Amino acid sequence: MTTHKINIAEKLAGFTERWAPRRIARVNDYEVKVARLQGEFVWHTHADTDELFLVVGGTLTLHLRDGDVVLGPGEMYVVPRGVEHCPAADEEAQILLFEPAGTANTGSEGGERTREPVDA
């Protein structure tokens, strides 16, 4: 994919679409993705994998059935496999995701909000 340094801010500046992850690197069988989020996503789970969220800009709330996790720039949270969650952002948030290649952004739910990541 790439053998040079990657500027995350530049990758995020290259698109404006929300809830549409962009792949910026691969690490073994994992993909590193960036995304812009605003509004509320769908409740979903990933039965076979954890999901790492790292906030680059803005504020991201991860709604969990037992309480919310609010993340600001430079903060991250790992949603354990099988835990139902719903990402949300009142204002736009920019995030970095780290998950196995082929992981659907809507996990178990599927539907019209499912997006295959494209290269940034």
PDB file of C-alpha atoms in Angstrom:
ATOM      1  CA  MET A   1       0.000   0.000   0.000  1.00  0.00           C
ATOM      2  CA  THR A   2       2.565   2.583   1.080  1.00  0.00           C
ATOM      3  CA  THR A   3       6.157   2.677   2.241  1.00  0.00           C
ATOM      4  CA  HIS A   4       6.306   6.352   3.212  1.00  0.00           C
ATOM      5  CA  LYS A   5       5.057   8.397   6.122  1.00  0.00           C
ATOM      6  CA  ILE A   6       1.351   9.151   6.287  1.00  0.00           C
ATOM      7  CA  ASN A   7      -0.076  12.473   7.429  1.00  0.00           C
ATOM      8  CA  ILE A   8      -3.443  11.701   9.019  1.00  0.00           C
ATOM      9  CA  ALA A   9      -4.655  15.311   8.793  1.00  0.00           C
ATOM     10  CA  GLU A  10      -3.905  15.385   5.057  1.00  0.00           C
ATOM     11  CA  LYS A  11      -5.780  12.131   4.525  1.00  0.00           C
ATOM     12  CA  LEU A  12      -8.815  13.499   6.394  1.00  0.00           C
ATOM     13  CA  ALA A  13      -8.651  16.736   4.385  1.00  0.00           C
ATOM     14  CA  GLY A  14      -8.934  14.702   1.178  1.00  0.00           C
ATOM     15  CA  PHE A  15     -12.649  13.920   1.605  1.00  0.00           C
ATOM     16  CA  THR A  16     -15.789  15.323   3.227  1.00  0.00           C
ATOM     17  CA  GLU A  17     -18.238  12.391   3.160  1.00  0.00           C
ATOM     18  CA  ARG A  18     -19.336  11.246   6.592  1.00  0.00           C
ATOM     19  CA  TRP A  19     -19.577   7.644   7.822  1.00  0.00           C
ATOM     20  CA  ALA A  20     -17.468   6.470   4.837  1.00  0.00           C
ATOM     21  CA  PRO A  21     -14.132   5.051   6.100  1.00  0.00           C
ATOM     22  CA  ARG A  22     -10.978   5.577   4.051  1.00  0.00           C
ATOM     23  CA  ARG A  23      -8.155   3.032   4.284  1.00  0.00           C
ATOM     24  CA  ILE A  24      -4.772   4.693   4.860  1.00  0.00           C
ATOM     25  CA  ALA A  25      -2.545   1.703   5.704  1.00  0.00           C
ATOM     26  CA  ARG A  26      -2.386  -2.033   6.323  1.00  0.00           C
ATOM     27  CA  VAL A  27      -0.648  -3.732   9.237  1.00  0.00           C
ATOM     28  CA  ASN A  28      -0.474  -7.468   8.589  1.00  0.00           C
ATOM     29  CA  ASP A  29      -4.138  -8.534   8.320  1.00  0.00           C
ATOM     30  CA  TYR A  30      -5.418  -5.250   9.801  1.00  0.00           C
ATOM     31  CA  GLU A  31      -6.497  -2.011   8.171  1.00  0.00           C
ATOM     32  CA  VAL A  32      -5.935   1.485   9.498  1.00  0.00           C
ATOM     33  CA  LYS A  33      -8.836   3.715   8.446  1.00  0.00           C
ATOM     34  CA  VAL A  34      -9.860   7.322   8.942  1.00  0.00           C
ATOM     35  CA  ALA A  35     -13.416   8.612   8.910  1.00  0.00           C
ATOM     36  CA  ARG A  36     -15.473  11.742   9.445  1.00  0.00           C
ATOM     37  CA  LEU A  37     -18.533  11.264  11.635  1.00  0.00           C
ATOM     38  CA  GLN A  38     -21.493  13.435  12.524  1.00  0.00           C
ATOM     39  CA  GLY A  39     -24.874  12.446  13.878  1.00  0.00           C
ATOM     40  CA  GLU A  40     -25.698   9.018  15.221  1.00  0.00           C
ATOM     41  CA  PHE A  41     -24.743   5.740  13.549  1.00  0.00           C
ATOM     42  CA  VAL A  42     -26.524   2.386  13.989  1.00  0.00           C
ATOM     43  CA  TRP A  43     -26.362   0.092  17.019  1.00  0.00           C
ATOM     44  CA  HIS A  44     -24.221  -2.901  16.047  1.00  0.00           C
ATOM     45  CA  THR A  45     -21.718  -5.500  17.228  1.00  0.00           C
ATOM     46  CA  HIS A  46     -18.636  -7.171  15.813  1.00  0.00           C
ATOM     47  CA  ALA A  47     -18.846 -10.787  16.940  1.00  0.00           C
ATOM     48  CA  ASP A  48     -15.318 -11.761  15.943  1.00  0.00           C
ATOM     49  CA  THR A  49     -13.171  -8.703  16.629  1.00  0.00           C
ATOM     50  CA  ASP A  50     -12.451  -5.784  18.906  1.00  0.00           C
ATOM     51  CA  GLU A  51     -12.648  -2.300  17.356  1.00  0.00           C
ATOM     52  CA  LEU A  52     -10.242   0.528  18.189  1.00  0.00           C
ATOM     53  CA  PHE A  53     -11.457   4.141  17.946  1.00  0.00           C
ATOM     54  CA  LEU A  54      -8.880   6.966  18.210  1.00  0.00           C
ATOM     55  CA  VAL A  55     -10.233  10.521  18.037  1.00  0.00           C
ATOM     56  CA  VAL A  56      -8.129  12.867  15.909  1.00  0.00           C
ATOM     57  CA  GLY A  57     -10.474  15.867  16.069  1.00  0.00           C
ATOM     58  CA  GLY A  58     -13.801  16.752  17.651  1.00  0.00           C
ATOM     59  CA  THR A  59     -15.683  14.684  20.207  1.00  0.00           C
ATOM     60  CA  LEU A  60     -16.976  11.141  19.742  1.00  0.00           C
ATOM     61  CA  THR A  61     -19.493   9.464  22.015  1.00  0.00           C
ATOM     62  CA  LEU A  62     -19.625   5.696  22.002  1.00  0.00           C
ATOM     63  CA  HIS A  63     -23.029   4.696  23.300  1.00  0.00           C
ATOM     64  CA  LEU A  64     -22.821   1.335  25.062  1.00  0.00           C
ATOM     65  CA  ARG A  65     -25.732  -0.471  26.691  1.00  0.00           C
ATOM     66  CA  ASP A  66     -24.164   0.059  30.129  1.00  0.00           C
ATOM     67  CA  GLY A  67     -23.143   3.715  29.655  1.00  0.00           C
ATOM     68  CA  ASP A  68     -21.468   6.168  27.316  1.00  0.00           C
ATOM     69  CA  VAL A  69     -17.766   6.690  26.637  1.00  0.00           C
ATOM     70  CA  VAL A  70     -16.935  10.247  25.534  1.00  0.00           C
ATOM     71  CA  LEU A  71     -13.630  10.729  23.696  1.00  0.00           C
ATOM     72  CA  GLY A  72     -11.782  13.897  22.718  1.00  0.00           C
ATOM     73  CA  PRO A  73      -8.705  14.441  20.538  1.00  0.00           C
ATOM     74  CA  GLY A  74      -5.882  12.083  21.406  1.00  0.00           C
ATOM     75  CA  GLU A  75      -8.140   9.694  23.316  1.00  0.00           C
ATOM     76  CA  MET A  76      -8.985   6.160  22.290  1.00  0.00           C
ATOM     77  CA  TYR A  77     -11.242   3.310  23.318  1.00  0.00           C
ATOM     78  CA  VAL A  78     -11.347  -0.336  22.333  1.00  0.00           C
ATOM     79  CA  VAL A  79     -14.854  -1.752  21.996  1.00  0.00           C
ATOM     80  CA  PRO A  80     -14.503  -5.446  22.901  1.00  0.00           C
ATOM     81  CA  ARG A  81     -15.800  -8.043  20.467  1.00  0.00           C
ATOM     82  CA  GLY A  82     -19.470  -8.752  20.894  1.00  0.00           C
ATOM     83  CA  VAL A  83     -20.236  -5.477  22.716  1.00  0.00           C
ATOM     84  CA  GLU A  84     -23.131  -3.575  21.162  1.00  0.00           C
ATOM     85  CA  HIS A  85     -22.230   0.049  20.463  1.00  0.00           C
ATOM     86  CA  CYS A  86     -23.434   3.113  18.592  1.00  0.00           C
ATOM     87  CA  PRO A  87     -20.941   5.855  17.657  1.00  0.00           C
ATOM     88  CA  ALA A  88     -22.299   9.418  17.672  1.00  0.00           C
ATOM     89  CA  ALA A  89     -20.987  12.968  17.295  1.00  0.00           C
ATOM     90  CA  ASP A  90     -23.040  16.153  17.752  1.00  0.00           C
ATOM     91  CA  GLU A  91     -20.442  18.105  15.730  1.00  0.00           C
ATOM     92  CA  GLU A  92     -18.105  16.502  13.228  1.00  0.00           C
ATOM     93  CA  ALA A  93     -15.485  14.174  14.696  1.00  0.00           C
ATOM     94  CA  GLN A  94     -12.503  12.791  12.841  1.00  0.00           C
ATOM     95  CA  ILE A  95     -11.365   9.343  13.890  1.00  0.00           C
ATOM     96  CA  LEU A  96      -8.828   6.649  13.175  1.00  0.00           C
ATOM     97  CA  LEU A  97      -9.986   3.015  13.258  1.00  0.00           C
ATOM     98  CA  PHE A  98      -7.860  -0.110  13.567  1.00  0.00           C
ATOM     99  CA  GLU A  99      -9.545  -3.410  12.770  1.00  0.00           C
ATOM    100  CA  PRO A 100      -9.103  -6.629  10.766  1.00  0.00           C
ATOM    101  CA  ALA A 101      -9.372  -6.260   6.989  1.00  0.00           C
ATOM    102  CA  GLY A 102     -12.894  -6.963   5.801  1.00  0.00           C
ATOM    103  CA  THR A 103     -14.621  -5.764   8.985  1.00  0.00           C
ATOM    104  CA  ALA A 104     -17.958  -4.194   8.037  1.00  0.00           C
ATOM    105  CA  ASN A 105     -18.512  -0.745   9.531  1.00  0.00           C
ATOM    106  CA  THR A 106     -22.059  -1.768  10.470  1.00  0.00           C
ATOM    107  CA  GLY A 107     -20.968  -5.089  11.972  1.00  0.00           C
ATOM    108  CA  SER A 108     -23.930  -7.361  12.602  1.00  0.00           C
ATOM    109  CA  GLU A 109     -26.535  -4.882  11.344  1.00  0.00           C
ATOM    110  CA  GLY A 110     -25.632  -4.461   7.680  1.00  0.00           C
ATOM    111  CA  GLY A 111     -28.031  -2.228   5.790  1.00  0.00           C
ATOM    112  CA  GLU A 112     -27.832   0.964   3.783  1.00  0.00           C
ATOM    113  CA  ARG A 113     -25.102   2.539   5.949  1.00  0.00           C
ATOM    114  CA  THR A 114     -22.633  -0.273   5.230  1.00  0.00           C
ATOM    115  CA  ARG A 115     -19.610   1.068   3.350  1.00  0.00           C
ATOM    116  CA  GLU A 116     -16.599  -0.738   1.959  1.00  0.00           C
ATOM    117  CA  PRO A 117     -13.514   1.303   2.775  1.00  0.00           C
ATOM    118  CA  VAL A 118     -11.720   2.867  -0.167  1.00  0.00           C
ATOM    119  CA  ASP A 119      -8.096   3.945  -0.240  1.00  0.00           C
ATOM    120  CA  ALA A 120      -7.498   7.535   0.815  1.00  0.00           C
TER     121      ALA A 120
END
